[in-house]
XYZ file of C-alpha atoms in Angstrom:
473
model
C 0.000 0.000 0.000
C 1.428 3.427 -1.354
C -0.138 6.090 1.591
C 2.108 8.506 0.055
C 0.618 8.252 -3.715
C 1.803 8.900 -6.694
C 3.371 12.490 -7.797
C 0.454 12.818 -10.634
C -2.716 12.099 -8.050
C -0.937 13.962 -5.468
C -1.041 17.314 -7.745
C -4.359 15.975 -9.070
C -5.682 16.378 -5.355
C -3.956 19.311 -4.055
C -5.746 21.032 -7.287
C -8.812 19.779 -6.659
C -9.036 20.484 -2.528
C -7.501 23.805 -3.289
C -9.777 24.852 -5.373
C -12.363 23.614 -2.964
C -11.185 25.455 0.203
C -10.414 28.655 -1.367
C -13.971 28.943 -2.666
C -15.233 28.316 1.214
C -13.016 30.220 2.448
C -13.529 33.182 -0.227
C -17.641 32.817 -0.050
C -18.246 31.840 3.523
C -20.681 34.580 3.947
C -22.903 33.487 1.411
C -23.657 30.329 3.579
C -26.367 29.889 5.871
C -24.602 30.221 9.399
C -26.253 27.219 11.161
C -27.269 23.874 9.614
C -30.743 22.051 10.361
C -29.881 19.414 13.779
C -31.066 16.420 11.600
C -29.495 13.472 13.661
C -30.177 10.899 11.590
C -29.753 12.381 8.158
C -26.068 13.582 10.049
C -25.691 10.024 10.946
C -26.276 8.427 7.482
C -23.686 10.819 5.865
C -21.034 9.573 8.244
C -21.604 6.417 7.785
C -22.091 6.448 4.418
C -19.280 4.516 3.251
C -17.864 0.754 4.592
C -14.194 1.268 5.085
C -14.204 -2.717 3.748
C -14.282 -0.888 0.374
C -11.913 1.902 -0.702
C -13.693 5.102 -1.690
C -11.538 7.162 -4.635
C -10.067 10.020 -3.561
C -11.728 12.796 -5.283
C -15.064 11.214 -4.373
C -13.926 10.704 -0.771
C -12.411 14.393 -0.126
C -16.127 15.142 -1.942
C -18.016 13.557 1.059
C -16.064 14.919 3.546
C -16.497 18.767 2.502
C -20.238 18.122 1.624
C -20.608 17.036 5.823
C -18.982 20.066 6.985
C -20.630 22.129 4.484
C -24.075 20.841 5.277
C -23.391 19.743 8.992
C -21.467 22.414 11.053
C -22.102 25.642 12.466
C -20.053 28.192 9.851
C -17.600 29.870 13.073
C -15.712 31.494 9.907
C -19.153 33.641 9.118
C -19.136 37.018 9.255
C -22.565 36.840 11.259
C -21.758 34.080 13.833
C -21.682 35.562 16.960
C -21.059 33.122 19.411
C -18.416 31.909 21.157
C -15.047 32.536 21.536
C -14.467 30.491 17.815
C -12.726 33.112 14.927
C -12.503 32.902 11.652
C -8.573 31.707 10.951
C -6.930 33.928 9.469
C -4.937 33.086 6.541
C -1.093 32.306 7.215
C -2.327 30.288 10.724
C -4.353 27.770 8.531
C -0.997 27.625 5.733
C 0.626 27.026 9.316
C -1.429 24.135 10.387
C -1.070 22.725 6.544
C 3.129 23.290 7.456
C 2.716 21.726 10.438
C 1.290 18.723 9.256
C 3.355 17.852 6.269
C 6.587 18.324 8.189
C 5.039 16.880 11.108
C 7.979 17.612 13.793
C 8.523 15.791 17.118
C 8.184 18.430 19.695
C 9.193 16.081 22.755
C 12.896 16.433 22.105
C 14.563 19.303 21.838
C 16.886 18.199 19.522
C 14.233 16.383 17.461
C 12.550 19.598 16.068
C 14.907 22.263 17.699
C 13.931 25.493 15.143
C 10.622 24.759 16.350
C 11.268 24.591 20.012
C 12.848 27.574 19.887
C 10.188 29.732 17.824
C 7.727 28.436 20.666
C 10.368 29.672 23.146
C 10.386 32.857 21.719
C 6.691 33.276 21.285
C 6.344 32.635 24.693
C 9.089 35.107 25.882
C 7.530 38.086 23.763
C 3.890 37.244 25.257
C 5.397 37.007 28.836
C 6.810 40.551 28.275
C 3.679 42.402 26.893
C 2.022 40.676 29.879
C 4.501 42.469 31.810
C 6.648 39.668 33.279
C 10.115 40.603 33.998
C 12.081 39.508 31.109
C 14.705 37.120 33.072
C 11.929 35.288 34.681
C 9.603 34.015 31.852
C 8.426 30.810 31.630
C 5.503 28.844 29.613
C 4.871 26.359 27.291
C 2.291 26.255 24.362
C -1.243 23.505 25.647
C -3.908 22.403 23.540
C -5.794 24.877 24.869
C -7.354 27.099 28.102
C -8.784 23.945 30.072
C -4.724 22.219 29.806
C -3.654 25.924 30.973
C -5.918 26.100 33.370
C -4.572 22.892 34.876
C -0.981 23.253 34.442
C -1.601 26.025 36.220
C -3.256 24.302 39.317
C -0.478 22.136 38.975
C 2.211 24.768 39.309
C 0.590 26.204 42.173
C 0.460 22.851 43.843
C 3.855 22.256 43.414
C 4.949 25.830 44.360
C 2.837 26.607 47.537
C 3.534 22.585 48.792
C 7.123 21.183 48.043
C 6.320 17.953 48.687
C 3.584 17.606 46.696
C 5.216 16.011 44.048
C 6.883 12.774 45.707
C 3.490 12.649 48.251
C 1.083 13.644 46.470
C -2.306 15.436 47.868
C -2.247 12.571 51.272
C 1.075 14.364 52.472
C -0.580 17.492 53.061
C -1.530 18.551 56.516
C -4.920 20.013 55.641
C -7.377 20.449 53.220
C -5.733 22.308 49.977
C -8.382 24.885 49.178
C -8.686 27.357 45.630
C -10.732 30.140 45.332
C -12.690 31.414 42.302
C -16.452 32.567 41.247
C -19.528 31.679 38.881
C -17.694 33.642 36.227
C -14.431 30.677 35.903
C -14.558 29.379 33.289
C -15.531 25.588 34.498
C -12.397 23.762 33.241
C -11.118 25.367 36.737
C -13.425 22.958 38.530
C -12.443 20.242 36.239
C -9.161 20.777 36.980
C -9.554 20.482 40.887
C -11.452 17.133 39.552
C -8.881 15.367 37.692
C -5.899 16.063 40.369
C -7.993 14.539 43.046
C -8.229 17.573 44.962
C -12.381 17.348 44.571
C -15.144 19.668 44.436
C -14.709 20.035 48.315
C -11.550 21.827 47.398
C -12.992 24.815 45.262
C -14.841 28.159 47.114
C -17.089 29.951 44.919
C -16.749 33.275 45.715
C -20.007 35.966 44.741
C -19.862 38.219 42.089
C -21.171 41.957 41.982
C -23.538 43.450 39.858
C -20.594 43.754 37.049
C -20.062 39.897 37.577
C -16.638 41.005 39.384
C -15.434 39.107 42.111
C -16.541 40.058 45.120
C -12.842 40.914 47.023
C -14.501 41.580 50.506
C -16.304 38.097 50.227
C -13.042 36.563 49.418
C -11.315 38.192 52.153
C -13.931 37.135 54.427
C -13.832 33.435 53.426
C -10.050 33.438 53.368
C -10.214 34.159 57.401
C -12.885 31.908 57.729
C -10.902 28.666 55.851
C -7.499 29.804 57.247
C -9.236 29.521 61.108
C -10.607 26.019 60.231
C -7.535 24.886 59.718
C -7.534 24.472 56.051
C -4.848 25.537 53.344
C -5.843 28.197 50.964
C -3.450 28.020 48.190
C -4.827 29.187 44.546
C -6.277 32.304 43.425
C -8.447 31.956 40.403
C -9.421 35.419 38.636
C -10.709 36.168 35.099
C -9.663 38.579 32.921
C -12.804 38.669 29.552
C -15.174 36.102 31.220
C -16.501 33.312 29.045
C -20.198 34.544 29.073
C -20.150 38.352 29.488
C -16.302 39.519 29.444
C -16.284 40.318 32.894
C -12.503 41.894 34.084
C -12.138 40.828 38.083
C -10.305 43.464 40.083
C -6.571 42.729 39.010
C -4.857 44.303 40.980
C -6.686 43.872 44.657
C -6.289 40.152 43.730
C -2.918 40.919 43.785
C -2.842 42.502 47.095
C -4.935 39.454 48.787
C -2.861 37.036 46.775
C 0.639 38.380 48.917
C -1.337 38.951 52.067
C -2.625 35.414 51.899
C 0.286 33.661 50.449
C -2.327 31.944 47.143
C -0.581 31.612 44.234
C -2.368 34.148 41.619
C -3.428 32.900 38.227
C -5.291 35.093 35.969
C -7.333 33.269 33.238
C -6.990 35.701 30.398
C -7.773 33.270 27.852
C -10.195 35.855 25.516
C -9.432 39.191 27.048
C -5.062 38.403 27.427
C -5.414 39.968 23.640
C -6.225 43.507 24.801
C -2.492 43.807 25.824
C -1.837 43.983 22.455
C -4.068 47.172 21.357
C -3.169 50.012 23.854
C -6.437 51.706 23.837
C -7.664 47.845 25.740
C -4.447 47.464 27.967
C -5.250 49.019 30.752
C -8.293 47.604 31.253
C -5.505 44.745 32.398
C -3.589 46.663 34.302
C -2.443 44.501 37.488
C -1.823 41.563 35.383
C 1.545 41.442 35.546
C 1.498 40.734 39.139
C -0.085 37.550 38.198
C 1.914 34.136 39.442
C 0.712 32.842 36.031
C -1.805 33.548 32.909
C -3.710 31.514 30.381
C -3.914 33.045 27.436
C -6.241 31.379 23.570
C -4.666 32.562 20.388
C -7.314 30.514 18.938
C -9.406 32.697 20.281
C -8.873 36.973 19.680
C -5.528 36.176 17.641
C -7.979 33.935 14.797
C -5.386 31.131 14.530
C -7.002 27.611 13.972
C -8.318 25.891 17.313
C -6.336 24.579 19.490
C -3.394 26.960 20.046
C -3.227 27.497 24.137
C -0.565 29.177 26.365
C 0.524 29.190 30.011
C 2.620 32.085 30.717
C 4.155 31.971 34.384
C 6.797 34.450 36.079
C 8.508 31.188 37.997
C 11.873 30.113 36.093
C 11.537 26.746 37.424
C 8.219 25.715 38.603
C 7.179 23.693 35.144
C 10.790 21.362 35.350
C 9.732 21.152 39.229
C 6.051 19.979 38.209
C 6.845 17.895 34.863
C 10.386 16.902 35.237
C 10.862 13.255 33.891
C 13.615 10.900 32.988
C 13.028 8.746 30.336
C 16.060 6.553 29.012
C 14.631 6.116 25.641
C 14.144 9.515 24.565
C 16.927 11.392 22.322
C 20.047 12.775 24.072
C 21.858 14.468 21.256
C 21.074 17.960 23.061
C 22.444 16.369 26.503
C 25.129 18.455 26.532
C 23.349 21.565 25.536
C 21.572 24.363 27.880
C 18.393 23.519 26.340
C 15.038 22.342 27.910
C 12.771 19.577 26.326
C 9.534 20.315 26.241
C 8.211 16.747 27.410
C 9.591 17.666 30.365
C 7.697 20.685 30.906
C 4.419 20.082 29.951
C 1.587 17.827 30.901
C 1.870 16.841 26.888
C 4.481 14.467 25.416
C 3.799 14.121 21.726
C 1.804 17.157 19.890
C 1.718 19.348 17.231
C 3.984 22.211 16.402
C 1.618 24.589 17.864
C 3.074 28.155 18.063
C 3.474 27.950 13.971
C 0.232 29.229 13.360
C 0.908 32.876 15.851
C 4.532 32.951 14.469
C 3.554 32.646 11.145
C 0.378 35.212 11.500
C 2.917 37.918 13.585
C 5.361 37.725 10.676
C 2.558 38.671 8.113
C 0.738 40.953 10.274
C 2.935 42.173 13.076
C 2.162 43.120 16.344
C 0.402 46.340 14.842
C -1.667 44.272 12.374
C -3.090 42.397 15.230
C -3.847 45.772 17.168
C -5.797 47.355 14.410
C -7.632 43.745 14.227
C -8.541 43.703 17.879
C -9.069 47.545 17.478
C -11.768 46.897 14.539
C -13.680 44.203 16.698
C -14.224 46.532 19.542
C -15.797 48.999 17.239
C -18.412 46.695 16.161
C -19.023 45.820 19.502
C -19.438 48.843 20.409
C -21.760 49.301 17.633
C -23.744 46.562 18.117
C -24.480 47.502 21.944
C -25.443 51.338 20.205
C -28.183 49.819 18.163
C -29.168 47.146 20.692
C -30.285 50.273 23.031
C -31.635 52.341 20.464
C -33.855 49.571 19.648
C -35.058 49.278 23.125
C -33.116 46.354 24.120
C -31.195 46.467 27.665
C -27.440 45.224 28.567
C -27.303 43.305 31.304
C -23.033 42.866 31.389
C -20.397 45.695 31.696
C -17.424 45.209 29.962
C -15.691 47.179 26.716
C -15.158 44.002 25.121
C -17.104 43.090 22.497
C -19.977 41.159 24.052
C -23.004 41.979 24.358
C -25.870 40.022 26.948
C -29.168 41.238 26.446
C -32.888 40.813 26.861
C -36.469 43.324 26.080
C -36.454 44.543 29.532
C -40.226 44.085 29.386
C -39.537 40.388 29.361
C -36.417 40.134 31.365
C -38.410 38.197 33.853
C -39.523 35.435 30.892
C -36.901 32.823 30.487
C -38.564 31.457 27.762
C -38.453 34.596 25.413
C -34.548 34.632 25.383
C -34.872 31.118 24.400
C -37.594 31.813 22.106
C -35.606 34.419 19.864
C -32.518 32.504 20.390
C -34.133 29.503 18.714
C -35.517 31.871 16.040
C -32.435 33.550 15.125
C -30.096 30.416 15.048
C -32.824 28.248 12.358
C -33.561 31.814 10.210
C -29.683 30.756 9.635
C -28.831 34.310 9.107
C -26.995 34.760 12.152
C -26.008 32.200 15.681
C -26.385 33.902 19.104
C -26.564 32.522 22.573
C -27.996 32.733 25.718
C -26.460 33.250 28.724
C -27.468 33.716 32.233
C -26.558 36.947 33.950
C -27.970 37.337 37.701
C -31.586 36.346 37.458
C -31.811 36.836 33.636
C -31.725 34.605 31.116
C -30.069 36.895 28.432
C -29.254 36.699 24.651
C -25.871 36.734 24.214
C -23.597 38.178 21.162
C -20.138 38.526 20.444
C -17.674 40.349 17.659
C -15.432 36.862 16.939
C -15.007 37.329 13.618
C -12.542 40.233 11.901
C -14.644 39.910 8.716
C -17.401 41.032 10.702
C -18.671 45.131 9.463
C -21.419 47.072 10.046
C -23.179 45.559 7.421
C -23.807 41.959 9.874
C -24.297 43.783 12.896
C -26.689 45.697 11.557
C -28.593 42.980 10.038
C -28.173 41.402 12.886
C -30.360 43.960 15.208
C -32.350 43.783 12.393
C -33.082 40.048 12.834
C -33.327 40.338 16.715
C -36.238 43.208 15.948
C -37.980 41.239 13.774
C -37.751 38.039 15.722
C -39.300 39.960 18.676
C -41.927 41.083 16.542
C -43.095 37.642 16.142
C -43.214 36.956 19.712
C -45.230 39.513 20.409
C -47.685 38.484 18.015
């Protein structure tokens, strides 16, 4: 069996999917956003073909496209605004096709070490706009927030309990407590999950009516889990909440983190890009104080999913967390100051991730990226304009561009949010959300998409008028 072809079918199919991704990628706004939920008829196209047979190429490359053109949400359209999922730009999806037909080991060091070191530097350059001091920098590229979010548990583990490594969570004194609120993103309280810590572990602090943290609350349960006994350890604040880009207070986490001894991460894993457009950056301002940071670039840089980062300020607390021997691993770099990355990083084997943001800042630059994030804003900002002169009311604070939302005359109606939602998503003009903020069950919208102009978010109020026309009828 030939997997590698011949030169003549290869060319034949690089033509023919070519062709066939550049018109997607070229017309994606002429497609319906959402597709119809039709299990079975989704069902029968996957399993259309026995893989006892083998399907010609053309015909199978055909099959595939026609599923995710009929079966997927369209993230790449200008008028899906949903969650945190971009349209890619360009040179990050040539990156991923790079990536794959080089296909480097990024265990060893020495295996792959131009790449290593591009992700070194990527992560050194990120650590400084974050504000780290430049001699302490430390990271390593995940498959995403949740495996940043946990490497950063991890760390903190390993920093705030030396043992912890060789004794695990049984050689602890007392109960090993982190602190966070409704706003975390949940892969926090997966996190506590998978180490064994437990649910019992995690204290949900209240938010305030701009779904901040409430620091006095935290305070107040810090006293209250110290005098138990217990061992408060991790600070978990957000920076661009999942649902409504909520910003907790940064730097009075900061404060409370030193007076308490917790080890302070900030997830920044959507709002970590406003560093990079200095009208946004100091709506960050305390991060730098931060212990450690997750940051997307899948997700305000619009690089292909996954594409994760955990930034920390501790030299050494990744080789004291992930450190491990292995004799059959490569040793031509032995001699070398060099670090591999399988030993500092829950990962062993994965893709060459940092391609796709190395490849996009050397088209783009760091200024490209500002006038990007810099464009999104604006038509977040104009979306909430003509949201409120239509007579609909925000229910979240933040200058990012999301926008939760509800007719105040039926804020107290869960079932109208869902109502419109449901409209809007099978008109397949546009894809919204709902999210829950206090006691209301809000529509939700958000600028992911660079494409996205005036144009969509006007048609998108638009929409939202009309739909709530036909409730009302």
């Amino acid at each position: 069996m030939n997997f590698d072809l011949n030169v003549s079918e290869r060319k034949e199919i690089w033509n023919f999917l070519l062709e066939e991704l550049e018109n997607y990628y070229a017309h994606t706004h002429e497609r319906q956003v959402a597709p119809e939920l039709n299990t079975q008829g989704i069902r029968k196209h996957a399993q259309k073909y026995s893989f006892e047979q083998v399907v010609p190429s053309i015909q199978a490359l055909q099959h595939v496209l026609e599923g995710l053109e009929q079966y997927a949400v369209h993230t790449p359209h200008p008028s899906y605004f949903g969650l945190f999922n971009p349209r890619a730009n360009f040179p990050s999806i040539l990156a991923d096709l790079i990536s794959a037909t080089y296909n480097p080991q990024m265990a060893a060091w020495s295996h792959s070490p131009f790449a290593a070191e591009v992700e070194t530097y990527l992560l050194q350059e990120f650590g400084r706009r974050f504000g780290f001091p430049q001699d302490s920098i430390d990271g390593v590229f995940t498959s995403g927030g949740a495996e940043a979010n946990l490497t950063a548990l991890i760390s903190a583990l390993n920093q705030q309990f030396p043992d912890y490594a060789q004794t695990g969570l049984r050689g602890l004194a007392g109960q090993p407590l982190l602190y966070c609120t409704t706003e975390t993103h949940h892969s926090i309280v997966k996190a506590a999950r998978t180490t064994g810590l437990g649910m019992a572990a995690v204290r949900s602090i209240p938010v305030n009516q701009q779904q901040q943290m409430r620091m006095d609350k935290l305070e107040e349960q810090l006293i209250k889990d110290t005098a138990e006994g217990h061992q408060p350890f991790l600070l978990v604040v957000t920076a661009g909440a999942t649902g409504t880009g909520a910003i907790d207070d940064l730097p009075r986490a900061a404060n409370l983190a030193r007076k308490y001894n917790l080890w302070l991460h900030v997830d920044a894993a959507y709002g970590g890009a406003a560093v990079l457009e200095p009208g946004l950056a100091p709506l960050l301002s305390g991060i730098e104080a931060a212990d450690s940071i997750t940051f997307d670039a899948h997700k305000w840089l619009s690089v292909p999913m996954a594409a994760g980062m955990f930034l920390t300020r501790h030299r050494h607390i990744l080789d004291r967390s992930f450190r491990t021997l292995a004799d059959y691993m490569p040793k031509e770099a032995g001699q070398l100051e060099i670090v591999d990355p399988f030993t500092h990083s829950l990962q062993w084997s994965r893709r060459f991730i940092g391609l796709k943001v190395y490849l996009s800042l050397l088209f783009f630059g760091w200024e490209g990226y500002s006038q990007v994030i810099r464009h999104q804003t604006e038509m977040g900002n104009l979306l909430k304009k003509q949201l409120k002169n239509s007579g609909w009311k925000l229910y979240n604070y933040t200058d990012f561009p999301i926008a939760c939302f509800t007719d105040p005359a039926y804020e107290k109606n869960a079932d109208f949010a869902a109502e419109i939602n449901r409209q809007v998503v099978q008109s397949g003009k546009a894809w919204i959300s709902i999210y829950q903020t206090g006691e209301v069950q809000a529509l939700r919208a958000c600028i992911t998409n660079y494409a996205t102009t005036e144009k969509e978010v006007t048609d998108l109020v638009e929409l939202l008028n009309q739909c709530r026309k036909n409730w009302q009828k």
